[in-house]
C-alpha cells in the first residue's frame, strides 16, 4: 500500500485517528495517537518526533529527540479502539543524520535483509515461527521485602478437578495431555478461532490453530511463513491481537515461556529457508534432502547457538523451559523428524519449496525482529565459512547414555550463561553493521541487570528447602 492509498483508505473508512506503533528493545509495542490534523502524505518520509529517552534501553536524556517513520504497507484498521483508528508500524531514525537508529529492532531487521542481499548468497530469508502461549482466567503475583507469591489459574487446569464450580463438570486436562483434545475438554476453540480471524483481517495468514500439550489453556496458532521483516511485523500483530481478543473474554494471554511447574513451557520453534531469484536454496541431495548450503547454514546455527540464546531465549524464565524432557531441546545436534534435536529438518513434503530447517530452542519472549536477524546472520556465517554441522543424530537425545550425551554440546542453562556466550561470540552479528558493538554491550548490560534482579531475591522454594538449616 502506498501513502496515497493510505489516504484513500482513511477517507473511505471514515478513519478519525492515526495510531503510530513501534517496537522497543525488549519487544513490546509502544504507541502514540494523533487526530487527522497531524496526518499528511509527508509523514511517510519526514516522520514524527518523539522522546526516545523514555523507551527501555534507548536514548539518554541529552540526545533523546528521535523520529518515527511509518510504513504505509502496514496500514491496518485497529479493531480494539472505540473510534475508527488506522494503525501504522514505524521504523525509528535519527532526526539529524536520518540514519536508522541502531537500537531500533525493526531497523535491525531491515539491515539484516539488506546484508543478505549484499552477500549475493540469497535475496530472501523466509521464517515461520510457531509461537505457543497460555490463556489464563486469573493471574496474581507480588513481591515485597518480606514475602512473594504468584498464582495462575484456568478452568481447564487439572488442579481444579476438585474445585466447587456449581457444578464442576470434570473436564480437566491432565498434565502433558493437552495436545489436540476436542470440546468440551478444549474450552478455548471459539477464542482461538476469533484470534485467527482477527489476525487474517490484519493481513496475517493462518495455517492452523490448536490446543497445546500443557494443561490450563496452552495453545498455538501457526501463521504462514514470510520474509524476515514482515514476519517481525506479524509477530507484533500476533501478540497484540491475541492479548486483546483474550481480554474481550475476560481472560489473559501470556507468552512467558514457563509459567507452570512440571508441565510443558511455551516455545517458538522457528523454521528458516533461503531463496534466490524465486528458487529455494535448501533443497538438494544431501542428508534429509538438504543442499550443501542448508547443511552449512545448520553448521552456523549450531556453532553460534549459545550466543543466539541471548536473543532467542532472552529472559531468566526462558531457562526454566530449556531442560530435557519437555520438548525443549537443549542439545546442539540436528536430525530429520527428530524433535529432541535443537535443529530439526521437517519431512512432511518432498516439494523442494517446502525444504527448510527448524531451530527448536527459541521461545516467544523473544523480540522477533532481533531474534530472526541473529539467526539469519548465524546461518550466513555458516555458509560463508563452510561450517560442517557434523553427523546427524537420529536417536532420542533424551535417552542417550550419560557418557554419550556428554559429547553433545548444549545451550546455556541460564540467562547469564547466554550473556557470557554472546560476549565471547558476536563477531558474526557485526557483519553489515546489522548489529553494533553498542547494541551488543547495551543488551548484555540490560539482561545482566535482569539476571541480577532475580539472583538477589529470595525464592519461595528456598524456604521449603533451607528454612530449617
Coordinates of N, CA and C in Angstrom, one line a residue, residues 198-352:
X198 N -9.2 -12.4 13.4 CA -8.7 -11.0 13.6 C -7.3 -10.9 13.0
X199 N -6.4 -11.9 13.1 CA -5.1 -11.9 12.5 C -5.2 -11.8 11.0
X200 N -6.1 -12.6 10.4 CA -6.2 -12.5 9.0 C -6.8 -11.2 8.5
X201 N -7.6 -10.5 9.3 CA -8.1 -9.2 8.9 C -6.9 -8.2 8.9
X202 N -5.9 -8.5 9.7 CA -4.7 -7.6 9.8 C -3.7 -8.0 8.7
X203 N -4.0 -9.0 7.9 CA -3.1 -9.4 6.8 C -2.2 -10.5 7.2
X204 N -2.4 -11.2 8.3 CA -1.5 -12.3 8.7 C -2.2 -13.6 8.4
X205 N -1.7 -14.3 7.4 CA -2.4 -15.6 7.0 C -2.2 -16.7 8.0
X206 N -3.2 -17.5 8.3 CA -3.2 -18.5 9.3 C -3.1 -19.9 8.6
X207 N -2.3 -20.8 9.2 CA -2.2 -22.2 8.8 C -3.2 -23.1 9.6
X208 N -3.0 -23.0 10.9 CA -3.9 -23.8 11.8 C -3.8 -23.3 13.2
X209 N -4.7 -23.7 14.1 CA -4.7 -23.4 15.5 C -5.1 -24.7 16.2
X210 N -4.6 -24.8 17.5 CA -5.0 -26.0 18.3 C -4.6 -25.8 19.7
X211 N -5.1 -26.6 20.6 CA -4.6 -26.7 22.0 C -3.3 -27.3 22.0
X212 N -2.4 -26.9 22.9 CA -1.1 -27.4 23.1 C -1.0 -28.4 24.2
X213 N 0.2 -28.9 24.4 CA 0.4 -30.1 25.3 C 0.1 -29.8 26.8
X214 N 0.4 -28.7 27.3 CA 0.2 -28.5 28.7 C -1.3 -28.3 29.1
X215 N -1.6 -28.6 30.4 CA -2.9 -28.3 30.9 C -3.1 -26.8 31.0
X216 N -4.3 -26.4 31.3 CA -4.6 -25.0 31.7 C -4.4 -24.0 30.5
X217 N -5.0 -24.3 29.4 CA -5.1 -23.3 28.3 C -3.9 -23.1 27.5
X218 N -2.9 -24.0 27.4 CA -1.8 -23.8 26.4 C -2.3 -23.9 25.0
X219 N -1.8 -23.1 24.1 CA -2.3 -23.0 22.8 C -1.2 -22.7 21.8
X220 N -1.6 -22.9 20.5 CA -0.7 -22.5 19.4 C -1.5 -22.1 18.2
X221 N -1.1 -21.0 17.6 CA -1.7 -20.6 16.3 C -0.5 -20.4 15.3
X222 N -0.5 -21.2 14.3 CA 0.6 -21.1 13.3 C 0.2 -20.2 12.2
X223 N 1.1 -19.3 11.8 CA 0.9 -18.4 10.7 C 1.9 -18.8 9.6
X224 N 1.5 -18.4 8.4 CA 2.3 -18.7 7.2 C 3.7 -18.1 7.3
X225 N 4.6 -18.7 6.6 CA 6.0 -18.1 6.6 C 6.0 -16.8 5.8
X226 N 7.0 -16.0 6.1 CA 7.1 -14.7 5.4 C 8.6 -14.3 5.5
X227 N 8.9 -13.2 4.8 CA 10.3 -12.7 4.8 C 10.5 -12.1 6.2
X228 N 11.8 -11.8 6.5 CA 12.2 -11.5 7.8 C 11.5 -10.3 8.5
X229 N 11.6 -9.2 7.9 CA 11.0 -8.0 8.5 C 9.5 -8.1 8.6
X230 N 8.9 -8.7 7.5 CA 7.4 -8.9 7.6 C 7.0 -9.8 8.7
X231 N 7.8 -10.9 8.9 CA 7.5 -11.8 10.0 C 7.7 -11.1 11.3
X232 N 8.7 -10.2 11.4 CA 8.8 -9.4 12.7 C 7.5 -8.6 12.9
X233 N 7.0 -7.9 11.9 CA 5.8 -7.2 12.0 C 4.6 -8.1 12.4
X234 N 4.5 -9.3 11.8 CA 3.4 -10.2 12.0 C 3.4 -10.7 13.5
X235 N 4.7 -10.9 14.0 CA 4.7 -11.3 15.4 C 4.2 -10.3 16.4
X236 N 4.4 -9.0 16.0 CA 3.9 -7.9 16.8 C 2.4 -7.9 16.7
X237 N 1.8 -8.0 15.5 CA 0.3 -8.2 15.4 C -0.1 -9.4 16.2
X238 N 0.6 -10.5 16.1 CA 0.2 -11.7 16.8 C 0.0 -11.5 18.3
X239 N 1.0 -10.9 18.9 CA 0.9 -10.8 20.4 C -0.2 -9.7 20.7
X240 N -0.2 -8.7 20.0 CA -1.2 -7.6 20.3 C -2.7 -8.1 20.1
X241 N -2.9 -8.8 19.0 CA -4.3 -9.3 18.7 C -4.7 -10.4 19.7
X242 N -3.8 -11.3 20.0 CA -4.1 -12.4 20.9 C -4.4 -11.9 22.3
X243 N -3.6 -11.0 22.8 CA -3.9 -10.4 24.1 C -5.2 -9.6 24.2
X244 N -5.5 -8.9 23.1 CA -6.7 -8.1 23.2 C -8.0 -8.9 22.9
X245 N -7.9 -10.0 22.1 CA -9.1 -10.8 22.0 C -9.3 -11.6 23.3
X246 N -8.3 -12.0 23.9 CA -8.5 -12.7 25.2 C -9.1 -11.8 26.3
X247 N -8.7 -10.5 26.2 CA -9.3 -9.6 27.2 C -10.8 -9.4 27.0
X248 N -11.2 -9.5 25.8 CA -12.7 -9.4 25.5 C -13.4 -10.5 26.2
X249 N -12.8 -11.6 26.4 CA -13.4 -12.8 27.1 C -13.1 -12.8 28.6
X250 N -12.5 -11.7 29.1 CA -12.1 -11.6 30.5 C -11.1 -12.7 30.8
X251 N -10.2 -13.0 29.8 CA -9.1 -13.9 30.0 C -7.8 -13.1 29.7
X252 N -6.7 -13.8 29.9 CA -5.4 -13.1 29.7 C -4.4 -14.1 28.9
X253 N -3.7 -13.6 28.0 CA -2.7 -14.4 27.2 C -1.3 -14.0 27.8
X254 N -0.5 -15.0 28.0 CA 0.9 -14.7 28.3 C 1.8 -15.5 27.4
X255 N 2.9 -14.9 27.0 CA 4.0 -15.5 26.2 C 5.2 -15.8 27.1
X256 N 5.0 -15.7 28.4 CA 6.0 -16.2 29.3 C 6.4 -17.6 29.1
X257 N 7.6 -18.0 28.9 CA 8.0 -19.3 28.4 C 7.6 -20.4 29.4
X258 N 7.7 -20.2 30.7 CA 7.5 -21.3 31.7 C 6.6 -20.8 32.9
X259 N 5.3 -20.6 32.7 CA 4.5 -20.1 33.8 C 4.1 -21.2 34.8
X260 N 4.2 -22.5 34.3 CA 3.8 -23.6 35.2 C 4.9 -24.5 35.5
X261 N 5.0 -25.1 36.7 CA 6.0 -26.0 37.1 C 5.5 -27.4 36.7
X262 N 6.3 -28.3 36.2 CA 6.0 -29.7 35.9 C 5.2 -30.0 34.7
X263 N 5.1 -29.0 33.8 CA 4.4 -29.2 32.5 C 5.1 -28.5 31.5
X264 N 4.7 -28.7 30.2 CA 5.5 -28.1 29.1 C 5.4 -26.5 29.1
X265 N 6.5 -25.9 28.8 CA 6.6 -24.5 28.6 C 6.2 -24.1 27.2
X266 N 6.2 -22.8 26.9 CA 5.9 -22.3 25.5 C 7.1 -22.0 24.7
X267 N 7.2 -22.7 23.6 CA 8.4 -22.5 22.7 C 8.0 -21.6 21.5
X268 N 8.9 -21.4 20.7 CA 8.7 -20.7 19.4 C 9.6 -21.3 18.4
X269 N 9.3 -22.6 18.0 CA 10.1 -23.3 17.0 C 10.1 -22.5 15.7
X270 N 11.3 -22.2 15.2 CA 11.4 -21.3 14.1 C 12.0 -22.0 12.9
X271 N 11.1 -22.0 11.8 CA 11.5 -22.6 10.5 C 12.2 -21.5 9.6
X272 N 13.2 -21.9 8.9 CA 14.0 -21.0 8.1 C 14.4 -21.6 6.8
X273 N 14.4 -20.7 5.8 CA 14.9 -21.1 4.4 C 15.4 -19.9 3.7
X274 N 16.3 -20.1 2.8 CA 16.9 -19.1 1.9 C 16.5 -19.3 0.5
X275 N 16.2 -18.2 -0.2 CA 15.8 -18.3 -1.6 C 16.6 -17.2 -2.4
X276 N 16.7 -17.5 -3.7 CA 17.3 -16.6 -4.6 C 16.7 -16.6 -6.0
X277 N 16.3 -15.5 -6.5 CA 15.6 -15.4 -7.8 C 14.4 -16.3 -7.9
X278 N 13.7 -16.4 -6.8 CA 12.5 -17.2 -6.7 C 12.7 -18.7 -6.6
X279 N 13.9 -19.1 -6.3 CA 14.2 -20.5 -6.2 C 14.7 -20.9 -4.8
X280 N 14.3 -22.0 -4.2 CA 14.7 -22.4 -2.9 C 16.1 -22.9 -2.9
X281 N 16.9 -22.5 -1.9 CA 18.3 -22.9 -1.9 C 18.6 -24.1 -0.9
X282 N 17.6 -24.5 -0.2 CA 17.9 -25.5 0.9 C 17.6 -26.9 0.4
X283 N 17.0 -27.1 -0.8 CA 16.7 -28.5 -1.3 C 17.9 -29.0 -2.1
X284 N 18.2 -30.3 -1.8 CA 19.3 -30.9 -2.5 C 19.3 -32.4 -2.3
X285 N 20.5 -33.0 -2.5 CA 20.6 -34.4 -2.5 C 21.5 -34.9 -1.3
X286 N 21.6 -34.0 -0.3 CA 22.4 -34.4 0.9 C 21.4 -35.0 2.0
X287 N 21.8 -35.1 3.2 CA 21.0 -35.7 4.3 C 19.7 -35.0 4.3
X288 N 18.6 -35.9 4.4 CA 17.2 -35.4 4.6 C 16.8 -34.5 3.4
X289 N 17.4 -34.7 2.3 CA 17.0 -33.9 1.1 C 17.5 -32.5 1.1
X290 N 18.5 -32.2 2.0 CA 19.0 -30.8 2.1 C 20.1 -30.6 1.1
X291 N 20.4 -29.3 0.8 CA 21.5 -28.9 0.0 C 22.7 -28.7 0.8
X292 N 23.9 -28.6 0.2 CA 25.1 -28.3 1.0 C 25.0 -27.0 1.7
X293 N 24.3 -26.0 1.0 CA 24.1 -24.7 1.5 C 23.3 -24.8 2.8
X294 N 22.3 -25.6 2.8 CA 21.5 -25.8 4.0 C 22.3 -26.4 5.2
X295 N 23.1 -27.4 4.9 CA 23.9 -28.0 5.9 C 24.9 -27.0 6.5
X296 N 25.5 -26.2 5.7 CA 26.4 -25.2 6.2 C 25.6 -24.1 7.1
X297 N 24.4 -23.8 6.6 CA 23.5 -22.9 7.4 C 23.3 -23.5 8.8
X298 N 23.0 -24.8 8.9 CA 22.8 -25.5 10.1 C 24.1 -25.4 11.0
X299 N 25.2 -25.6 10.3 CA 26.5 -25.5 11.0 C 26.7 -24.2 11.7
X300 N 26.3 -23.1 11.0 CA 26.4 -21.8 11.6 C 25.5 -21.7 12.8
X301 N 24.2 -22.2 12.7 CA 23.3 -22.1 13.8 C 23.8 -22.9 15.0
X302 N 24.3 -24.1 14.8 CA 24.8 -24.9 15.9 C 26.0 -24.3 16.6
X303 N 26.9 -23.8 15.7 CA 28.2 -23.2 16.3 C 27.8 -22.0 17.2
X304 N 26.9 -21.1 16.7 CA 26.6 -19.9 17.4 C 25.4 -20.0 18.4
X305 N 24.8 -21.2 18.5 CA 23.6 -21.3 19.3 C 23.7 -20.8 20.7
X306 N 24.8 -21.0 21.5 CA 24.9 -20.5 22.8 C 24.7 -18.9 22.8
X307 N 25.4 -18.3 21.9 CA 25.2 -16.8 21.8 C 23.8 -16.4 21.3
X308 N 23.3 -17.2 20.4 CA 21.9 -16.9 19.8 C 20.9 -16.9 20.9
X309 N 21.1 -17.8 21.9 CA 20.0 -17.8 23.0 C 19.9 -16.5 23.7
X310 N 20.9 -15.6 23.7 CA 20.8 -14.3 24.3 C 19.6 -13.5 23.7
X311 N 19.3 -13.9 22.4 CA 18.2 -13.2 21.7 C 17.0 -14.1 21.6
X312 N 17.2 -15.4 21.3 CA 16.0 -16.3 21.1 C 15.4 -16.7 22.4
X313 N 16.1 -16.6 23.5 CA 15.6 -17.0 24.8 C 16.1 -16.0 25.9
X314 N 15.4 -14.8 25.8 CA 16.0 -13.6 26.4 C 15.6 -13.3 27.8
X315 N 15.0 -14.2 28.6 CA 14.5 -14.0 29.9 C 15.1 -15.0 30.9
X316 N 15.1 -14.7 32.2 CA 15.5 -15.7 33.2 C 14.6 -16.8 33.1
X317 N 13.3 -16.6 32.9 CA 12.3 -17.6 32.8 C 12.5 -18.6 31.7
X318 N 13.1 -18.1 30.6 CA 13.4 -18.9 29.4 C 14.1 -20.2 29.8
X319 N 15.0 -20.1 30.8 CA 15.9 -21.2 31.1 C 15.2 -22.2 32.0
X320 N 14.0 -21.9 32.5 CA 13.2 -22.9 33.2 C 12.5 -23.8 32.2
X321 N 12.4 -23.4 31.0 CA 11.9 -24.2 29.9 C 13.0 -25.0 29.3
X322 N 14.2 -24.5 29.2 CA 15.2 -25.2 28.5 C 15.9 -26.3 29.3
X323 N 15.1 -27.3 29.6 CA 15.5 -28.5 30.3 C 15.1 -29.7 29.5
X324 N 15.8 -30.8 29.5 CA 15.5 -32.0 28.8 C 14.1 -32.6 29.2
X325 N 13.4 -33.2 28.3 CA 12.2 -33.9 28.6 C 10.9 -33.1 28.5
X326 N 11.0 -31.8 28.1 CA 9.8 -31.0 28.0 C 9.6 -30.5 26.5
X327 N 10.1 -31.3 25.5 CA 10.0 -30.8 24.1 C 10.7 -29.5 23.9
X328 N 11.8 -29.2 24.7 CA 12.6 -28.0 24.5 C 14.0 -28.4 24.4
X329 N 14.5 -28.7 23.2 CA 15.8 -29.3 23.0 C 16.9 -28.4 23.5
X330 N 17.8 -28.9 24.3 CA 19.0 -28.1 24.7 C 20.2 -28.7 24.1
X331 N 20.1 -29.8 23.4 CA 21.3 -30.5 22.9 C 21.5 -30.0 21.4
X332 N 22.8 -29.6 21.1 CA 23.1 -28.9 19.9 C 23.4 -30.0 18.8
X333 N 22.4 -30.5 18.3 CA 22.5 -31.5 17.2 C 21.4 -31.3 16.2
X334 N 21.5 -32.0 15.0 CA 20.5 -31.8 14.0 C 20.0 -33.2 13.6
X335 N 18.8 -33.3 13.1 CA 18.2 -34.5 12.7 C 16.9 -34.3 11.9
X336 N 16.6 -35.3 11.0 CA 15.3 -35.3 10.3 C 14.3 -35.9 11.3
X337 N 13.1 -35.2 11.3 CA 11.9 -35.6 12.1 C 12.1 -35.7 13.6
X338 N 13.3 -35.6 14.1 CA 13.6 -35.9 15.5 C 13.4 -34.6 16.3
X339 N 12.4 -34.6 17.1 CA 12.1 -33.4 17.9 C 12.9 -33.2 19.2
X340 N 13.8 -34.1 19.4 CA 14.7 -34.0 20.6 C 16.0 -33.3 20.2
X341 N 16.2 -33.0 18.9 CA 17.4 -32.3 18.4 C 17.1 -30.8 18.3
X342 N 18.1 -29.9 18.6 CA 17.9 -28.5 18.6 C 17.5 -28.0 17.2
X343 N 18.1 -28.7 16.2 CA 17.7 -28.4 14.8 C 17.1 -29.6 14.1
X344 N 15.9 -29.4 13.6 CA 15.1 -30.5 13.0 C 14.9 -30.1 11.6
X345 N 14.9 -31.2 10.7 CA 14.6 -31.0 9.3 C 13.2 -31.6 9.1
X346 N 12.1 -30.8 8.9 CA 10.8 -31.3 8.7 C 10.7 -32.1 7.4
X347 N 10.0 -33.2 7.5 CA 9.9 -34.1 6.3 C 8.5 -34.4 5.9
X348 N 7.6 -33.4 6.0 CA 6.2 -33.5 5.7 C 6.0 -33.6 4.2
X349 N 6.9 -32.9 3.4 CA 6.7 -32.8 2.0 C 8.0 -33.0 1.2
X350 N 7.8 -33.6 0.0 CA 9.0 -33.7 -0.9 C 9.2 -32.5 -1.8
X351 N 8.3 -31.6 -1.7 CA 8.4 -30.4 -2.6 C 9.6 -29.6 -2.2
X352 N 10.5 -29.3 -3.1 CA 11.7 -28.5 -2.8 C 11.4 -27.2 -2.2

